XYZ file of N, CA and C in Angstrom:
315
model
N 2.406 -3.213 28.768
C 1.117 -2.110 27.984
C 0.248 -3.296 27.687
N -0.917 -2.525 27.679
C -1.981 -3.161 26.687
C -2.979 -3.024 25.982
N -2.330 -4.151 24.864
C -3.244 -2.834 23.440
C -4.846 -3.562 23.259
N -5.173 -2.758 23.103
C -6.851 -2.878 23.497
C -6.645 -2.569 21.594
N -8.542 -3.182 21.543
C -8.867 -3.289 19.558
C -10.263 -3.647 19.589
N -10.006 -2.592 18.754
C -11.721 -2.181 18.395
C -11.867 -3.274 17.318
N -13.275 -3.204 17.364
C -13.939 -4.301 17.031
C -14.974 -3.960 15.731
N -15.581 -4.467 14.496
C -16.308 -3.766 14.138
C -17.427 -3.930 14.885
N -17.633 -4.980 15.530
C -19.611 -4.590 16.638
C -19.565 -3.920 17.230
N -17.933 -3.345 17.610
C -17.862 -1.674 18.733
C -18.007 -0.816 17.469
N -17.504 -0.684 16.468
C -18.089 0.508 15.539
C -19.117 0.427 15.131
N -19.698 -0.375 14.773
C -21.293 -0.634 14.718
C -21.970 0.173 15.118
N -21.385 -0.102 16.990
C -21.759 0.737 18.521
C -22.518 2.007 18.741
N -21.222 2.365 18.430
C -20.940 4.104 18.290
C -21.132 4.700 16.720
N -21.832 3.853 16.176
C -22.321 4.485 15.159
C -23.674 4.327 15.708
N -24.178 3.488 16.171
C -26.240 3.260 16.298
C -25.287 4.413 17.851
N -24.916 4.909 18.327
C -25.245 5.781 19.406
C -24.980 7.023 18.984
N -23.993 7.993 18.246
C -23.740 8.760 17.577
C -24.055 8.793 16.977
N -25.144 8.563 15.597
C -26.042 8.678 14.592
C -27.340 8.779 14.426
N -28.107 7.477 15.647
C -28.831 7.456 15.915
C -29.971 6.340 14.804
N -29.389 5.808 14.258
C -29.766 4.380 13.492
C -30.304 4.039 14.354
N -30.848 2.418 13.658
C -30.793 1.249 14.724
C -29.951 0.163 14.692
N -29.680 -0.137 15.408
C -28.230 -1.173 15.534
C -28.526 -1.733 14.144
N -29.518 -2.689 13.914
C -28.857 -3.358 12.242
C -28.613 -2.777 11.496
N -29.248 -1.015 11.277
C -29.060 -0.184 10.183
C -27.598 0.259 10.176
N -26.962 0.532 11.707
C -25.926 0.812 12.017
C -24.492 0.165 11.095
N -24.873 -1.416 11.181
C -24.466 -2.775 11.323
C -24.366 -2.750 9.843
N -25.151 -2.966 9.144
C -25.728 -2.808 7.252
C -24.652 -1.090 6.488
N -24.476 -0.496 7.925
C -24.034 1.121 7.063
C -21.811 0.618 7.743
N -22.125 0.331 8.337
C -20.675 -0.086 8.553
C -20.404 -0.649 7.232
N -21.068 -2.083 7.394
C -20.636 -3.608 6.195
C -20.381 -2.861 4.812
N -21.520 -1.842 4.218
C -21.438 -1.637 3.678
C -19.745 -0.627 3.221
N -19.716 0.967 4.648
C -18.324 1.321 4.198
C -17.742 0.088 3.647
N -16.883 -0.305 4.874
C -15.400 -1.677 5.064
C -15.431 -2.203 4.030
N -17.352 -2.538 2.501
C -17.330 -3.554 1.650
C -16.870 -2.289 0.613
N -16.909 -1.158 1.010
C -16.473 0.007 -0.968
C -15.461 -0.357 -0.702
N -14.736 0.613 0.299
C -13.323 0.568 0.773
C -11.861 -0.488 -0.067
N -12.678 -2.186 0.581
C -12.210 -2.899 0.178
C -12.065 -3.214 -1.575
N -12.694 -3.134 -2.141
C -13.754 -3.562 -3.216
C -12.303 -1.956 -3.895
N -12.924 -1.080 -2.823
C -11.668 -0.220 -4.149
C -10.365 0.088 -4.705
N -9.615 -0.821 -3.208
C -8.205 -1.036 -3.004
C -8.184 -2.416 -4.162
N -9.185 -3.207 -4.235
C -8.779 -4.799 -4.788
C -8.683 -4.109 -6.431
N -9.220 -3.183 -7.023
C -9.207 -2.165 -8.041
C -7.716 -1.470 -7.912
N -7.591 -1.223 -7.186
C -5.893 -0.864 -7.094
C -6.226 1.024 -6.890
N -7.389 1.475 -6.435
C -7.663 2.136 -6.263
C -7.288 3.065 -5.009
N -6.408 4.457 -4.746
C -6.442 4.346 -3.384
C -7.840 5.127 -2.518
N -7.784 4.942 -1.581
C -8.785 5.692 -0.076
C -8.694 6.552 0.355
N -8.929 7.608 -0.043
C -8.346 8.990 1.324
C -9.639 9.541 2.632
N -10.203 9.163 3.495
C -10.308 9.798 4.554
C -9.290 10.901 4.828
N -9.879 12.229 4.578
C -9.964 13.540 5.392
C -9.284 13.366 6.938
N -8.465 14.347 7.098
C -8.172 13.965 8.610
C -7.904 12.559 9.404
N -7.925 11.270 8.771
C -7.468 10.133 9.044
C -6.471 9.885 8.088
N -6.227 9.556 7.484
C -4.839 9.167 6.220
C -6.205 8.511 5.169
N -4.900 8.070 4.680
C -4.926 7.424 3.297
C -4.761 4.970 2.688
N -6.138 4.684 1.941
C -5.433 3.551 2.056
C -4.595 3.300 0.324
N -3.974 2.447 0.317
C -2.879 2.081 -0.442
C -2.680 0.686 -1.662
N -2.473 0.364 -2.434
C -2.160 -0.389 -2.137
C -1.189 -0.250 -3.541
N 0.454 -1.303 -3.053
C 1.988 -0.523 -3.698
C 2.576 -2.298 -4.463
N 2.425 -2.156 -5.703
C 3.459 -3.867 -6.055
C 4.871 -3.022 -5.603
N 5.475 -4.576 -5.038
C 6.310 -4.440 -4.832
C 6.772 -6.504 -6.535
N 8.136 -5.620 -6.362
C 8.755 -6.701 -7.766
C 9.183 -7.550 -6.683
N 10.103 -8.280 -7.579
C 10.660 -9.760 -7.136
C 12.118 -9.208 -6.542
N 12.323 -9.819 -5.521
C 13.839 -9.445 -4.746
C 14.105 -11.055 -3.950
N 15.474 -11.063 -4.081
C 16.401 -11.683 -3.202
C 16.268 -11.607 -1.629
N 15.885 -12.867 -1.398
C 16.045 -12.417 0.583
C 17.432 -13.262 0.807
N 17.172 -13.672 2.889
C 17.749 -14.903 2.765
C 17.097 -15.491 4.266
N 17.200 -16.342 3.958
C 16.819 -17.373 4.900
C 18.026 -17.101 6.889
N 17.231 -16.092 7.824
C 18.271 -15.877 8.664
C 18.555 -17.067 9.777
N 18.078 -18.605 9.096
C 18.461 -18.848 10.045
C 19.812 -20.172 9.460
N 19.809 -19.667 7.924
C 20.647 -21.092 7.164
C 21.799 -19.554 6.315
N 20.951 -18.708 6.350
C 22.272 -17.400 5.255
C 21.106 -18.425 3.765
N 20.939 -19.235 3.523
C 20.519 -19.983 2.330
C 19.557 -18.739 1.742
N 20.025 -17.890 0.419
C 19.097 -17.729 -0.006
C 17.703 -17.864 -0.387
N 17.277 -16.794 -0.556
C 15.590 -17.375 -0.909
C 14.073 -16.424 -2.300
N 14.360 -16.627 -3.558
C 13.866 -15.996 -4.591
C 12.077 -15.190 -3.216
N 12.029 -13.566 -3.082
C 10.468 -13.154 -2.693
C 9.943 -12.980 -3.791
N 8.775 -13.947 -3.914
C 7.832 -12.952 -5.000
C 7.488 -12.225 -4.775
N 6.599 -11.412 -6.493
C 6.565 -9.606 -6.873
C 4.247 -10.215 -5.796
N 4.704 -9.564 -5.123
C 3.204 -9.134 -4.277
C 2.281 -8.463 -4.814
N 1.761 -7.851 -4.072
C 1.002 -5.974 -3.469
C 0.514 -6.801 -2.072
N 1.347 -5.211 -2.190
C 0.461 -5.260 -0.490
C -0.301 -3.164 -0.256
N -0.882 -3.433 1.381
C -1.379 -2.215 1.563
C -0.883 -1.435 2.008
N -0.940 0.150 2.177
C -0.302 0.344 2.322
C -0.944 1.796 3.300
N -1.076 2.049 3.986
C -1.572 3.279 5.015
C -0.610 4.160 5.684
N -1.096 5.023 5.010
C -0.209 6.287 5.502
C -1.176 7.469 6.260
N -0.452 7.968 7.045
C -1.814 8.739 8.099
C -1.756 10.212 7.842
N -2.246 10.832 8.531
C -2.780 11.870 7.648
C -2.010 12.884 8.474
N -1.020 13.858 8.830
C -0.572 15.145 9.487
C -1.782 15.184 10.813
N -2.965 14.908 11.141
C -3.995 15.803 12.150
C -4.037 14.308 12.512
N -3.537 12.957 12.301
C -4.320 12.176 12.910
C -2.594 11.984 13.256
N -1.830 12.086 12.987
C -0.503 11.651 13.513
C 0.103 12.572 14.998
N -0.308 13.976 14.711
C -0.421 15.300 15.557
C -1.247 14.516 16.904
N -2.388 14.003 16.608
C -3.152 13.694 17.624
C -2.661 12.159 18.223
N -2.053 10.570 17.675
C -1.142 10.399 18.506
C -0.534 10.612 19.522
N 0.733 11.562 18.729
C 1.702 12.027 19.772
C 1.905 13.091 20.503
N 1.106 13.961 20.538
C 0.119 15.280 21.216
C -1.038 15.296 22.261
N -1.658 14.773 21.227
C -3.665 14.598 21.635
C -3.547 13.647 23.435
N -5.133 13.607 24.072
C -5.122 13.313 25.000
C -5.947 11.960 24.811
N -6.023 11.004 25.576
C -5.450 9.780 25.825
C -7.614 9.967 26.702
N -8.122 9.082 25.578
C -9.933 9.546 26.041
C -10.277 8.862 24.551
N -11.693 8.988 24.847
C -13.126 9.475 23.377
C -12.547 10.847 22.942
N -12.280 10.392 21.535
C -11.781 11.246 20.798
C -12.564 11.164 19.561
N -12.593 12.479 18.687
C -13.808 12.202 17.476
C -12.589 13.034 16.301
N -11.596 12.282 15.287
C -11.373 13.080 14.358
C -12.127 14.355 14.010
N -11.779 15.161 13.799
C -12.133 16.461 12.370
C -12.637 17.310 13.075
């Protein structure tokens, strides 16, 4: 199975095609949205996009892991991880929806 990746340039082009802003304005709009989302997550806020899903940062505590090759116990330091939880609508569309050009909502 071949996995396709959507890039910032493709998202910006989609905004250009659908909204009618100039290409530069579309790219700027996309950058502003992504920047605002990133900054909110850095501040520890959740980002919820209706009909799509929510992003949040979770604190993981220190724990003991194991090196799979040697079996040696290794401490894993506490860290923050990004979590994405898809909406029920997105889950349904992924599992039941037709493949092709789709819009959420």
